[in-house]
Each structure stands twice: as C-alpha cells, then as structure tokens.
C-alpha positions as a printed Julia matrix, in Angstrom:
158×3 Matrix{Float64}:
 -0.03   -0.1    -0.03
  2.84    2.35    0.87
  4.44    1.66   -2.49
  1.29    2.51   -4.35
  1.0     6.02   -2.46
  4.78    6.78   -3.25
  3.91    5.91   -7.04
  1.03    8.2    -6.73
  3.18   10.96   -5.35
  5.76   10.56   -7.9
  3.03   10.61  -10.62
  1.45   13.87   -9.57
  4.99   15.32   -9.3
  5.81   14.24  -12.61
  2.5    15.71  -14.11
  3.67   19.06  -12.43
  7.12   18.71  -14.14
  5.5    18.29  -17.66
  3.02   21.15  -16.91
  6.12   23.47  -16.08
  8.11   22.32  -19.22
  4.83   23.31  -21.22
  4.52   26.43  -19.44
  7.74   27.75  -20.92
  7.29   30.26  -23.78
  8.69   29.37  -27.11
 12.12   30.87  -26.64
 12.94   29.29  -23.47
 11.76   25.86  -24.96
 14.02   26.33  -27.79
 16.96   27.12  -25.44
 16.0    23.84  -23.66
 16.15   21.89  -26.87
 19.17   23.44  -28.25
 20.9    22.72  -24.91
 19.92   19.03  -25.36
 21.15   19.1   -28.67
 24.7    20.48  -27.94
 24.66   17.59  -25.41
 24.07   15.14  -27.98
 26.62   16.51  -30.03
 29.2    16.33  -27.21
 28.37   12.56  -26.63
 28.07   11.26  -30.34
 30.09   13.61  -32.63
 33.88   13.42  -32.26
 35.53   16.62  -31.94
 32.29   18.4   -31.46
 33.51   20.57  -28.65
 36.38   21.79  -31.17
 33.74   23.09  -33.68
 33.21   26.78  -34.04
 30.01   27.77  -31.89
 28.08   28.73  -34.96
 28.42   25.16  -36.17
 27.47   23.73  -32.82
 24.57   25.68  -32.73
 23.57   24.81  -36.46
 23.95   21.23  -35.22
 21.71   21.68  -32.39
 19.03   23.36  -34.79
 19.41   20.52  -37.17
 18.42   17.9   -34.62
 15.9    20.31  -32.5
 12.78   18.51  -34.02
 13.77   14.87  -33.09
 15.03   16.29  -29.7
 11.61   17.67  -28.97
  9.84   14.79  -30.24
 11.8    12.25  -28.28
 11.48   14.53  -25.15
  7.6    14.23  -25.59
  7.63   10.56  -26.02
 10.03    9.95  -22.9
  7.96   12.4   -20.87
  4.71   10.35  -21.3
  6.57    6.9   -21.07
  7.54    7.87  -17.65
  4.17    9.16  -16.77
  2.53    5.86  -17.81
  5.13    3.82  -15.9
  4.61    5.94  -12.79
  0.81    5.67  -13.24
  1.18    1.92  -13.67
  3.11    1.6   -10.46
  0.3     3.65   -8.62
 -2.43    1.3    -9.84
 -0.72   -2.0    -9.19
 -1.86   -4.87   -8.14
 -5.0    -4.54  -10.06
 -5.44   -6.84  -13.21
 -2.49   -6.28  -15.45
 -4.46   -5.43  -18.57
 -6.72   -3.04  -16.68
 -3.73   -1.23  -15.15
 -2.07   -0.92  -18.46
 -5.22    0.36  -20.25
 -6.02    2.77  -17.35
 -2.44    4.05  -17.33
 -2.25    4.44  -21.09
 -5.59    6.42  -20.91
 -4.51    8.62  -18.07
 -1.18    9.31  -20.01
 -3.01   10.08  -23.24
 -5.73   12.29  -21.53
 -3.04   14.47  -19.78
 -1.38   14.73  -23.02
 -4.41   16.44  -24.43
 -4.86   18.6   -21.54
 -1.27   19.61  -21.93
 -1.45   20.5   -25.59
 -4.44   22.57  -24.5
 -2.35   24.29  -21.99
  0.25   25.04  -24.44
 -2.33   27.0   -26.61
 -2.28   29.59  -24.08
  1.62   29.9   -23.79
  3.4    32.6   -25.76
  4.79   31.24  -28.92
  3.66   27.64  -28.39
  0.93   25.73  -29.86
 -1.28   22.56  -29.22
 -0.63   19.91  -31.78
 -2.59   16.58  -32.2
  0.66   15.13  -33.62
  2.2    15.72  -30.18
 -0.79   13.89  -28.47
 -0.09   11.0   -30.76
  3.71   11.06  -30.06
  2.9    11.3   -26.13
  0.44    8.51  -26.48
  2.88    6.29  -28.34
  5.64    7.04  -25.7
  3.19    6.08  -23.04
  2.57    2.76  -24.7
  6.38    2.24  -25.14
  6.75    2.81  -21.43
  4.03    0.44  -20.75
  5.43   -2.18  -23.23
  8.82   -1.96  -21.37
  7.25   -2.78  -18.07
  5.2    -5.55  -19.61
  8.72   -7.01  -21.02
 10.32   -6.6   -17.69
  7.25   -8.49  -16.06
  7.65  -11.31  -18.45
 11.28  -11.53  -17.92
 10.81  -11.71  -14.06
  7.88  -14.29  -14.52
 10.33  -16.45  -16.5
 13.01  -16.44  -14.21
 10.67  -17.25  -11.32
  9.29  -20.12  -13.38
 12.92  -21.43  -13.75
 13.61  -20.89   -9.99
 16.08  -18.21  -10.85
 14.54  -15.68   -8.27
 13.48  -16.42   -4.89
C-alpha cells in the first residue's frame, strides 16, 4: 500500500514537471532543446567541442525536431510507468489500459494548455507522440514482468 502511495505522489510530481515544461514560452523551450542538442553533439560527434560555436548551434538546430519529439515520448513513457506503479496490483491488462488512458488524456490537456503559452501551440501530432511514448513505457514494463515471471518459473529468483 505504501508503494502505491509513493507511486501516486511521483505520478503527480511528474505531471507538475510536464506542466512546468509546457508553461515555458517558445524562446525558453527552444533554448532547452538546443541545450540538449549540444549535449547530444558532445556525446556522439567526435571533436564536437572543437567546432566553431556557430556550427555547434547549427547542429543543435538541425536535430531540434527529433530532440523535441523524443522528449515528448519520454515524458509520457515515464508518466505511464509511474501511473502503472500507482495502480498495481490491479489486473495487469486493466492497469495498463488505465495508465495509457490517463497519460493520453493528460497529453490532450497539456497540448490545450500550450495554446495559452506565448509562442507555443497545441498539436494533435504531439498527443499522438505522447500516447505512443506512454505505450512504449508500458510495453517496457510488460517486458520486464515477462522476464521476471520467466526467471521465477525457472527458479532463478527467490
């Protein structure tokens, strides 16, 4: 029971985090994305730190769209997984469906919220990405459950 309360608190806190990111105006959101793009460059591009600043910024701009969409999917994968933890030990199918629905509905409200943020817009395509991210997070949990169950069946876990 305490585990469920902890997951519920984490779920609500994560919703606040998502809300706060969505409340950032377009310029701040772009800065966030470019900062992540620069980090990606540092990690995967040899010698990236030695590039001229204009080239590094151009690289960040080039990967801005995938960075933003990956962030959307990841935010909602985490939300669905936390929601799932808050709902356990209900039946797995019902828990997954409800967790996915909660994440998807929250994505809809989040995009509506962005309509009122300067320079931002609400997009149906982002709701779809968020929904798919939630599903991916739940599939990850399902896969982990399958692995644990298999190990229990073979007596590998006690």
